[in-house]
């Protein structure tokens, strides 16, 4: 399977894919669901390559694994857990069974409790000691931060609730900066942690508690918790009425659809939050029903596999021409790299292929004036993933949106077409001649033949955001199945956590440094001599 694809790649690698692009290809090399369109015409994938990629999906059992996931099987094999974030957005679907019990009644009950609480806060029935809640501070990290932080920004045009802030880093600069802008008497602190043990989150939560205690008598009353660990939230002193629980079959980086999304619900209100869930559910149904070639998550994944595992492009740039999706690249870094950055396959054998790509990016047009130089003329090929809406939310500034769209389309065209030496010479012929013309022209050559895809949609509404996020989640799933890895554990974050715990008393000067390598010891020594202990 893989060899066949590699052989096909070797055959077509040197051709200019621009020559493939005609009206037929432009209509054929797209996948669409409703108004959302994924266009991969500007890649070197042809009909034969696509057929082989689809074969790969079939032979690696994507369909059976997909059904197993939706049906609550324990596909997270290293942790013995089901993977059911889809149940959190299964608003009007049927029962979802885990170990013989339907989880939907609990899911819907928790959603209803979140909605009542969000409404109470937004409408001033739930107050702080100083009156109506003006600020919500979400304290969490990783999946307990990136999803809601990204979504609150993405949904700025719909934000009509209290101001929302996000504290994630244990660096005191993070929490100090946020708390400076809040009044403890009218702030609600949400402690978001699946495990309720994460050191950064628990440290920040205690800092917030101390900050509030300076002017609020019952600090516990202005705290809520989002967690699977009910006992630990009680130990922290948070009343069960403000604890919103979920189960271990929701992975941290897949958790924004449930309680971890509470800050988003506070910002945009329960109705818009439901629209976000409906968008996710619509993408689930599409993923379950559409033929492979028309299936957005599958085609996104197959294009990803082609570029990374077959062509060997190590990174992928995510470039939203949608400023509200500012944090999407950061969110995707966790979703994709924590999920598919694995070195062994499900059975523990070494992975015979590259694991998932490095994902990075910035919104357009900002990136154009920063790193696009390297994307266009650097020596490595970086597949680009553009996202663009037909309309923004600023009707009176639509001319600016049109300029944004023109830039997005221009970039994928430039990456594909490039500019030949002849064209470069012609462009500057009036300014230079002779050897200098030659030298200057060479600096203005664009190799082109650089692949990109475009995800286009009418407008970034809550429903469309839900579709986009579910689309990326399922893309990660499909890539993981094809690579034969477990996308739902994250053992790679553990070693650093253990070593940090051991180093803490040394850094604090409470324990002698011993058993450390010379380089770490030298750095500890330097930092101690400058005041860390
Ligand atoms: O350290 C990685 C991680 O476990 C992520 O997977 C998770 O999203 C994050 O830490 C936060 O975990 P928690 O929600 O349990 O605080």
Coordinates of C-alpha atoms and ligand atoms in Angstrom, one line a residue:
X1 CA 0.0 0.0 0.0
X2 CA 2.6 2.5 1.2
X3 CA 5.1 1.3 -1.5
X4 CA 2.5 1.8 -4.2
X5 CA 1.9 5.3 -3.1
X6 CA 5.7 6.0 -2.9
X7 CA 6.1 4.6 -6.4
X8 CA 3.4 6.9 -7.7
X9 CA 4.9 9.8 -5.9
X10 CA 8.3 9.1 -7.5
X11 CA 6.6 9.1 -10.9
X12 CA 4.9 12.5 -10.5
X13 CA 7.1 14.3 -8.1
X14 CA 8.8 16.5 -10.7
X15 CA 5.9 17.6 -12.7
X16 CA 4.3 21.0 -12.3
X17 CA 0.9 20.4 -10.9
X18 CA -0.3 23.7 -12.3
X19 CA -0.6 21.9 -15.6
X20 CA -3.2 19.6 -14.0
X21 CA -5.5 22.5 -13.0
X22 CA -8.4 23.0 -15.3
X23 CA -12.1 23.6 -14.8
X24 CA -12.7 19.9 -14.4
X25 CA -10.0 19.5 -11.7
X26 CA -11.3 22.6 -9.9
X27 CA -14.7 20.9 -9.5
X28 CA -13.4 17.4 -8.9
X29 CA -10.6 18.0 -6.3
X30 CA -12.9 19.4 -3.7
X31 CA -15.1 18.0 -0.9
X32 CA -18.1 19.8 0.2
X33 CA -20.7 19.5 3.0
X34 CA -23.4 22.1 3.1
X35 CA -21.8 25.4 2.5
X36 CA -18.3 24.3 3.6
X37 CA -15.8 23.5 0.8
X38 CA -12.4 21.9 1.1
X39 CA -10.4 22.6 -2.1
X40 CA -7.2 20.6 -2.7
X41 CA -7.0 21.3 -6.5
X42 CA -3.7 23.1 -5.9
X43 CA -1.7 20.0 -4.9
X44 CA 0.1 17.4 -6.8
X45 CA -2.5 14.7 -6.0
X46 CA -4.1 13.3 -9.2
X47 CA -6.9 10.9 -9.7
X48 CA -4.6 7.9 -9.4
X49 CA -2.9 9.2 -6.2
X50 CA -6.3 9.9 -4.7
X51 CA -7.5 6.5 -5.5
X52 CA -4.5 5.0 -3.8
X53 CA -4.9 7.2 -0.8
X54 CA -8.5 6.2 -0.5
X55 CA -7.4 2.6 -0.7
X56 CA -5.1 3.3 2.2
X57 CA -8.0 4.5 4.3
X58 CA -10.0 1.5 3.4
X59 CA -7.2 -1.1 4.0
X60 CA -6.2 0.4 7.4
X61 CA -9.8 0.1 8.6
X62 CA -10.8 3.7 9.0
X63 CA -14.6 2.9 8.6
X64 CA -14.6 0.2 11.3
X65 CA -12.5 2.2 13.7
X66 CA -14.8 5.3 13.1
X67 CA -17.8 3.2 13.9
X68 CA -16.1 1.7 17.0
X69 CA -15.4 5.3 18.2
X70 CA -18.9 6.5 17.8
X71 CA -20.3 3.3 19.4
X72 CA -18.2 3.8 22.6
X73 CA -15.6 1.0 22.1
X74 CA -12.4 1.5 24.2
X75 CA -10.3 2.6 21.2
X76 CA -7.9 4.5 23.5
X77 CA -6.2 1.2 24.2
X78 CA -3.3 2.3 26.3
X79 CA -5.7 3.8 28.8
X80 CA -8.6 1.4 28.3
X81 CA -11.0 4.2 27.5
X82 CA -13.7 5.0 25.0
X83 CA -13.3 8.2 22.9
X84 CA -16.6 10.0 23.0
X85 CA -16.3 13.7 22.7
X86 CA -18.9 13.2 19.9
X87 CA -21.5 12.4 22.6
X88 CA -21.1 15.9 24.0
X89 CA -22.6 17.3 20.8
X90 CA -25.0 14.5 20.1
X91 CA -27.9 16.9 20.8
X92 CA -30.7 15.0 19.0
X93 CA -29.0 11.7 18.3
X94 CA -29.8 8.4 19.9
X95 CA -28.4 6.7 22.9
X96 CA -24.6 6.4 23.3
X97 CA -23.6 3.3 25.2
X98 CA -20.5 2.9 27.3
X99 CA -20.1 -0.4 29.3
X100 CA -23.8 -1.1 28.7
X101 CA -25.2 2.2 29.9
X102 CA -26.5 5.2 27.9
X103 CA -24.3 8.2 28.7
X104 CA -26.7 10.7 27.0
X105 CA -29.0 11.5 30.0
X106 CA -26.0 12.6 32.1
X107 CA -24.5 14.6 29.1
X108 CA -27.7 16.5 28.5
X109 CA -28.4 17.0 32.2
X110 CA -24.9 18.6 32.6
X111 CA -25.5 20.8 29.6
X112 CA -28.8 21.9 31.0
X113 CA -27.1 22.8 34.4
X114 CA -24.4 24.7 32.5
X115 CA -27.0 26.6 30.7
X116 CA -28.9 27.6 33.8
X117 CA -25.7 28.7 35.5
X118 CA -24.5 30.7 32.4
X119 CA -27.9 32.4 32.2
X120 CA -27.9 33.2 35.9
X121 CA -24.4 34.8 35.5
X122 CA -25.2 36.6 32.3
X123 CA -28.5 37.9 33.6
X124 CA -27.2 38.9 37.0
X125 CA -29.2 36.4 39.1
X126 CA -25.9 34.8 40.2
X127 CA -23.8 37.7 41.6
X128 CA -20.4 38.2 43.2
X129 CA -20.1 40.0 46.5
X130 CA -19.9 43.3 44.6
X131 CA -22.9 42.6 42.3
X132 CA -23.3 41.4 38.7
X133 CA -20.4 39.3 37.4
X134 CA -18.3 41.5 35.0
X135 CA -15.4 39.1 34.5
X136 CA -14.9 35.4 34.1
X137 CA -11.4 34.0 34.6
X138 CA -10.8 30.5 33.2
X139 CA -7.8 28.9 34.9
X140 CA -6.7 25.8 33.0
X141 CA -3.9 24.6 30.6
X142 CA -3.7 22.5 27.5
X143 CA -7.1 21.2 26.5
X144 CA -8.6 23.0 29.5
X145 CA -7.5 26.4 28.0
X146 CA -6.7 26.3 24.3
X147 CA -10.2 25.2 23.1
X148 CA -12.3 27.7 25.0
X149 CA -9.6 30.5 24.6
X150 CA -9.5 30.0 20.8
X151 CA -13.3 29.8 20.6
X152 CA -14.0 32.9 22.7
X153 CA -11.8 34.8 20.4
X154 CA -13.3 33.3 17.3
X155 CA -16.7 34.2 18.5
X156 CA -15.9 37.8 19.4
X157 CA -18.7 39.1 17.1
X158 CA -21.2 37.1 19.2
X159 CA -19.8 38.0 22.6
X160 CA -22.5 39.6 24.7
X161 CA -21.7 38.1 28.1
X162 CA -19.1 39.0 30.8
X163 CA -15.5 39.7 29.8
X164 CA -13.6 36.4 29.6
X165 CA -9.9 35.9 30.5
X166 CA -7.7 32.9 30.3
X167 CA -4.9 32.0 32.6
X168 CA -2.8 29.0 31.7
X169 CA 0.9 29.5 32.3
X170 CA 2.4 28.9 35.7
X171 CA 4.6 32.0 34.9
X172 CA 3.3 34.5 37.5
X173 CA 3.2 37.1 34.8
X174 CA 0.2 35.4 33.2
X175 CA -2.1 35.4 36.3
X176 CA -0.8 38.8 37.6
X177 CA -1.6 40.4 34.3
X178 CA -5.1 39.1 34.2
X179 CA -6.0 39.7 37.8
X180 CA -4.8 43.3 37.6
X181 CA -7.6 44.0 35.2
X182 CA -10.4 42.4 37.3
X183 CA -12.3 43.4 40.4
X184 CA -12.4 40.4 42.9
X185 CA -15.9 41.4 44.0
X186 CA -17.4 40.9 40.5
X187 CA -15.2 38.1 39.1
X188 CA -16.1 34.5 38.7
X189 CA -13.1 32.1 38.6
X190 CA -13.6 28.9 36.7
X191 CA -11.0 26.2 37.5
X192 CA -10.9 24.0 34.5
X193 CA -8.9 20.7 34.9
X194 CA -10.0 17.3 33.8
X195 CA -7.8 15.7 36.5
X196 CA -7.8 18.6 39.0
X197 CA -4.1 17.8 39.7
X198 CA -2.3 19.7 37.0
X199 CA 0.3 21.7 38.9
X200 CA 0.1 24.9 36.8
X201 CA -3.7 25.0 37.2
X202 CA -3.8 24.2 40.9
X203 CA -1.1 26.8 41.6
X204 CA -2.9 29.5 39.7
X205 CA -6.2 28.5 41.3
X206 CA -4.7 29.0 44.8
X207 CA -3.2 32.3 43.7
X208 CA -6.6 33.5 42.5
X209 CA -8.2 32.3 45.7
X210 CA -5.7 34.4 47.8
X211 CA -6.3 37.4 45.5
X212 CA -10.0 37.2 46.0
X213 CA -9.7 36.6 49.7
X214 CA -8.3 40.1 50.1
X215 CA -11.7 41.6 49.5
X216 CA -14.3 38.9 49.3
X217 CA -15.3 37.0 52.5
X218 CA -16.6 33.8 50.9
X219 CA -14.2 33.2 48.0
X220 CA -15.6 29.7 47.4
X221 CA -18.9 31.3 46.3
X222 CA -17.2 32.9 43.3
X223 CA -15.5 29.8 42.1
X224 CA -16.7 27.1 39.8
X225 CA -15.0 23.9 38.7
X226 CA -15.0 21.8 35.5
X227 CA -13.5 18.4 36.1
X228 CA -13.9 14.6 36.1
X229 CA -12.6 14.6 39.7
X230 CA -15.6 15.5 41.9
X231 CA -13.8 14.7 45.2
X232 CA -10.8 16.9 44.4
X233 CA -13.1 19.8 43.6
X234 CA -14.8 19.4 46.9
X235 CA -11.5 19.3 48.7
X236 CA -10.7 22.6 47.0
X237 CA -13.9 24.0 48.6
X238 CA -16.0 24.4 45.5
X239 CA -19.7 23.8 46.1
X240 CA -21.1 20.8 44.1
X241 CA -23.8 23.1 42.6
X242 CA -21.0 24.9 40.7
X243 CA -19.1 21.8 39.7
X244 CA -19.7 20.6 36.1
X245 CA -18.4 17.1 35.6
X246 CA -17.5 14.9 32.7
X247 CA -16.2 11.4 32.2
X248 CA -12.8 10.1 31.3
X249 CA -13.9 9.2 27.8
X250 CA -13.6 12.9 26.9
X251 CA -9.9 13.6 26.1
X252 CA -8.6 17.0 27.4
X253 CA -7.9 18.3 23.9
X254 CA -11.3 17.2 22.7
X255 CA -13.2 18.6 25.7
X256 CA -14.4 22.1 24.7
X257 CA -17.9 20.7 23.7
X258 CA -18.8 20.0 27.3
X259 CA -18.1 21.7 30.7
X260 CA -14.7 22.9 29.6
X261 CA -16.6 25.1 27.2
X262 CA -18.4 26.9 30.0
X263 CA -16.4 30.2 29.5
X264 CA -17.5 30.1 25.8
X265 CA -21.1 29.7 26.9
X266 CA -20.7 32.6 29.3
X267 CA -19.4 34.7 26.5
X268 CA -21.9 33.9 23.8
X269 CA -24.9 32.5 25.7
X270 CA -26.5 29.0 25.7
X271 CA -28.3 29.4 22.4
X272 CA -25.2 30.3 20.4
X273 CA -23.3 27.5 22.3
X274 CA -25.9 25.0 21.1
X275 CA -25.4 26.3 17.6
X276 CA -21.7 25.5 18.0
X277 CA -22.6 22.0 19.2
X278 CA -25.0 21.6 16.3
X279 CA -22.2 22.5 13.9
X280 CA -20.0 19.8 15.4
X281 CA -22.8 17.3 15.3
X282 CA -23.4 18.1 11.6
X283 CA -19.8 17.3 10.8
X284 CA -20.0 14.1 12.8
X285 CA -23.0 13.0 10.6
X286 CA -21.1 14.0 7.5
X287 CA -18.0 12.0 8.6
X288 CA -20.1 9.0 9.3
X289 CA -22.1 9.0 6.1
X290 CA -20.2 10.6 3.2
X291 CA -18.3 8.6 0.7
X292 CA -14.6 8.9 1.2
X293 CA -14.0 11.2 -1.8
X294 CA -16.7 13.6 -0.6
X295 CA -15.8 13.3 3.1
X296 CA -14.1 16.4 4.4
X297 CA -12.3 14.9 7.4
X298 CA -11.1 11.9 5.3
X299 CA -9.8 14.1 2.4
X300 CA -8.1 16.5 4.8
X301 CA -6.4 13.6 6.4
X302 CA -5.4 11.9 3.1
X303 CA -4.0 15.2 1.8
X304 CA -2.0 15.4 5.1
X305 CA -0.7 11.9 4.7
X306 CA 0.3 12.6 1.1
X307 CA 2.3 15.7 2.1
X308 CA 3.9 14.4 5.3
X309 CA 4.4 10.7 5.0
X310 CA 4.7 10.4 1.2
X311 CA 6.2 13.7 0.0
X312 CA 8.2 14.1 3.3
X313 CA 7.2 17.7 4.0
X314 CA 7.8 17.9 7.8
X315 CA 5.6 20.9 8.7
X316 CA 2.3 22.3 7.7
X317 CA 1.3 25.9 8.0
X318 CA -2.3 26.7 9.0
X319 CA -3.1 30.2 7.7
X320 CA -6.6 31.5 8.6
X321 CA -7.6 34.6 6.6
X322 CA -10.0 35.2 9.5
X323 CA -8.5 37.2 12.3
X324 CA -11.0 35.8 14.8
X325 CA -9.2 32.4 14.3
X326 CA -6.1 34.0 15.6
X327 CA -5.6 31.1 18.1
X328 CA -6.6 28.3 15.8
X329 CA -2.9 27.4 15.0
X330 CA -2.1 27.1 18.7
X331 CA -5.2 25.1 19.4
X332 CA -4.3 22.8 16.5
X333 CA -0.8 22.3 17.8
X334 CA -2.2 20.5 20.8
X335 CA -4.9 18.8 18.9
X336 CA -2.7 17.4 16.2
X337 CA 0.8 17.2 17.8
X338 CA -0.3 15.8 21.2
X339 CA -2.6 13.3 19.4
X340 CA -0.4 12.1 16.5
X341 CA 3.1 12.9 17.7
X342 CA 3.8 9.3 18.6
X343 CA 6.8 7.0 18.0
X344 CA 5.2 3.6 18.4
X345 CA 2.1 2.0 16.9
X346 CA -0.8 0.7 18.9
X347 CA 0.9 -2.6 19.6
X348 CA 4.1 -0.9 20.9
X349 CA 6.3 -1.5 17.8
X350 CA 8.4 1.3 16.4
X351 CA 6.4 3.4 14.0
X352 CA 7.8 2.6 10.5
X353 CA 6.7 6.0 9.2
X354 CA 7.0 9.7 10.2
X355 CA 4.5 10.6 12.9
X356 CA 2.2 13.7 12.4
X357 CA 3.6 16.9 11.1
X358 CA 4.7 20.0 13.0
X359 CA 1.7 22.4 12.8
X360 CA 2.2 26.1 13.0
X361 CA 0.8 29.3 11.6
X362 CA -0.6 32.8 12.0
X363 CA -3.5 34.6 10.6
X364 CA -3.2 36.2 7.1
X365 CA -2.4 38.8 6.2
X366 CA 0.0 39.2 9.2
X367 CA 2.0 36.1 8.2
X368 CA 2.6 37.5 4.7
X369 CA 4.7 40.3 6.3
X370 CA 6.6 37.9 8.5
X371 CA 7.4 34.3 7.4
X372 CA 5.8 33.9 3.9
X373 CA 9.2 34.8 2.5
X374 CA 10.4 31.4 3.5
X375 CA 7.2 29.7 2.4
X376 CA 7.6 31.2 -1.1
X377 CA 11.4 31.1 -1.6
X378 CA 12.9 28.9 1.1
X379 CA 14.5 25.7 0.2
X380 CA 11.9 23.5 2.0
X381 CA 8.4 23.0 0.8
X382 CA 5.7 23.8 3.4
X383 CA 2.2 22.8 2.5
X384 CA -0.2 25.6 3.4
X385 CA -3.7 25.3 4.7
X386 CA -5.7 28.4 4.1
X387 CA -9.1 29.1 5.7
X388 CA -11.3 31.9 4.4
X389 CA -14.9 33.2 4.9
X390 CA -16.9 34.8 2.1
X391 CA -18.1 37.4 4.6
X392 CA -16.8 39.0 7.8
X393 CA -19.0 40.5 10.5
X394 CA -18.2 44.1 9.8
X395 CA -20.7 45.0 7.1
X396 CA -19.6 48.6 6.9
X397 CA -16.0 47.4 6.2
X398 CA -16.7 44.8 3.6
X399 CA -14.2 46.4 1.2
X400 CA -11.5 45.4 3.7
X401 CA -12.8 41.9 3.8
X402 CA -12.7 41.8 0.0
X403 CA -9.0 42.8 0.2
X404 CA -8.4 40.0 2.7
X405 CA -10.0 37.4 0.4
X406 CA -8.0 38.7 -2.6
X407 CA -4.8 38.2 -0.5
X408 CA -5.7 34.7 0.5
X409 CA -6.5 33.6 -3.1
X410 CA -3.3 35.4 -4.4
X411 CA -1.1 33.4 -2.0
X412 CA -2.3 30.0 -3.1
X413 CA -2.0 31.1 -6.7
X414 CA 1.5 32.5 -6.1
X415 CA 2.6 29.3 -4.4
X416 CA 1.4 27.2 -7.3
X417 CA 2.5 29.3 -10.3
X418 CA 5.7 30.9 -9.0
X419 CA 7.6 33.2 -11.3
X420 CA 10.1 32.0 -13.8
X421 CA 13.6 33.5 -14.4
X422 CA 12.3 34.9 -17.8
X423 CA 9.3 36.5 -16.1
X424 CA 11.6 38.0 -13.4
X425 CA 13.9 39.4 -16.1
X426 CA 11.0 41.0 -18.0
X427 CA 9.7 42.5 -14.8
X428 CA 12.9 44.4 -14.1
X429 CA 14.4 44.8 -17.5
X430 CA 14.0 48.6 -17.5
X431 CA 15.9 49.0 -14.3
X432 CA 19.0 46.7 -14.8
X433 CA 20.9 45.2 -17.6
X434 CA 23.8 42.7 -18.3
X435 CA 25.1 40.7 -15.4
X436 CA 23.3 42.9 -12.9
X437 CA 20.0 42.1 -14.5
X438 CA 20.8 38.4 -14.3
X439 CA 21.8 38.6 -10.6
X440 CA 18.8 40.7 -9.6
X441 CA 16.4 38.6 -11.6
X442 CA 17.5 35.4 -9.8
X443 CA 16.5 36.9 -6.5
X444 CA 13.0 37.5 -7.8
X445 CA 12.4 33.9 -9.0
X446 CA 9.7 31.9 -7.3
X447 CA 9.9 28.2 -7.9
X448 CA 6.2 27.7 -7.5
X449 CA 4.8 24.2 -7.5
X450 CA 4.2 24.5 -3.8
X451 CA 1.0 22.9 -2.6
X452 CA -1.8 24.5 -0.6
X453 CA -5.4 23.7 0.3
X454 CA -8.3 26.1 1.1
X455 CA -11.2 25.6 3.4
X456 CA -13.9 28.1 2.4
X457 CA -17.1 28.9 4.2
X458 CA -19.7 31.7 4.1
X459 CA -19.1 33.3 7.5
X460 CA -17.5 32.3 10.9
X461 CA -20.8 31.7 12.8
X462 CA -21.0 29.5 16.0
X463 CA -22.3 26.7 13.8
X464 CA -19.4 27.0 11.3
X465 CA -16.9 27.1 14.1
X466 CA -18.3 23.8 15.4
X467 CA -18.0 22.3 12.0
X468 CA -14.4 23.4 11.6
X469 CA -13.3 22.1 15.0
X470 CA -15.1 18.7 14.5
X471 CA -13.5 18.6 11.1
X472 CA -10.0 18.9 12.5
X473 CA -10.8 16.4 15.3
X474 CA -11.8 13.8 12.8
X475 CA -8.9 14.5 10.5
X476 CA -6.6 13.7 13.4
X477 CA -8.5 10.5 14.0
X478 CA -8.3 9.4 10.4
X479 CA -4.5 10.2 10.2
X480 CA -4.0 8.3 13.5
X481 CA -5.8 5.2 12.2
X482 CA -3.9 5.2 9.0
X483 CA -0.6 5.5 10.9
X484 CA -1.8 2.8 13.3
X485 CA -1.1 4.9 16.4
X486 CA -3.2 5.8 19.5
X487 CA -4.2 9.4 19.0
X488 CA -5.9 9.6 22.5
X489 CA -3.1 9.2 25.0
X490 CA -0.2 11.6 25.7
X491 CA 2.6 9.8 27.5
X492 CA 5.1 12.1 25.9
X493 CA 4.2 14.9 28.4
X494 CA 4.9 12.9 31.5
X495 CA 8.7 12.7 31.8
X496 CA 9.1 16.5 31.9
X497 CA 6.4 16.8 34.5
X498 CA 8.2 14.2 36.7
X499 CA 11.6 15.9 36.4
X500 CA 10.1 19.3 37.1
X501 CA 8.6 18.0 40.4
X502 CA 12.0 16.6 41.4
X503 CA 13.8 19.9 40.4
X504 CA 11.4 22.2 42.3
X505 CA 12.9 21.8 45.8
X506 CA 16.4 22.2 44.3
X507 CA 15.4 25.4 42.5
X508 CA 13.8 26.6 45.7
X509 CA 17.1 25.9 47.5
X510 CA 15.4 23.4 49.9
X511 CA 17.3 20.5 48.6
X512 CA 20.9 19.9 47.5
X513 CA 21.6 19.4 43.9
X514 CA 22.7 15.8 43.3
X515 CA 22.5 13.2 40.6
X516 CA 22.0 15.8 37.8
X517 CA 24.0 16.0 34.6
X518 CA 26.6 18.7 34.4
X519 CA 24.7 20.9 32.0
X520 CA 21.6 21.1 34.2
X521 CA 23.7 21.6 37.3
X522 CA 25.5 24.5 35.7
X523 CA 22.2 26.2 34.7
X524 CA 20.8 25.7 38.3
X525 CA 24.1 27.2 39.6
X526 CA 23.8 30.2 37.3
X527 CA 20.1 30.9 38.1
X528 CA 20.8 30.4 41.8
X529 CA 23.7 32.9 41.7
X530 CA 21.2 35.4 40.2
X531 CA 18.5 35.0 42.7
X532 CA 16.2 32.1 41.8
X533 CA 16.5 30.4 45.2
Ligands
LIG1 O1 0.1 17.6 30.2 C1 -0.8 17.3 29.1 C2 -2.2 17.4 29.5 O2 -2.6 16.2 30.2 C3 -3.2 17.6 28.4 O3 -3.4 16.5 27.7 C4 -4.3 18.3 29.0 O4 -5.2 18.9 28.1 C5 -3.6 19.2 30.0 O5 -2.5 18.5 30.4 C6 -4.4 19.7 31.2 O6 -4.9 18.6 31.9 P1 -6.0 18.9 33.0 O7 -7.3 19.3 32.3 O8 -6.2 17.5 33.7 O9 -5.6 19.9 34.0

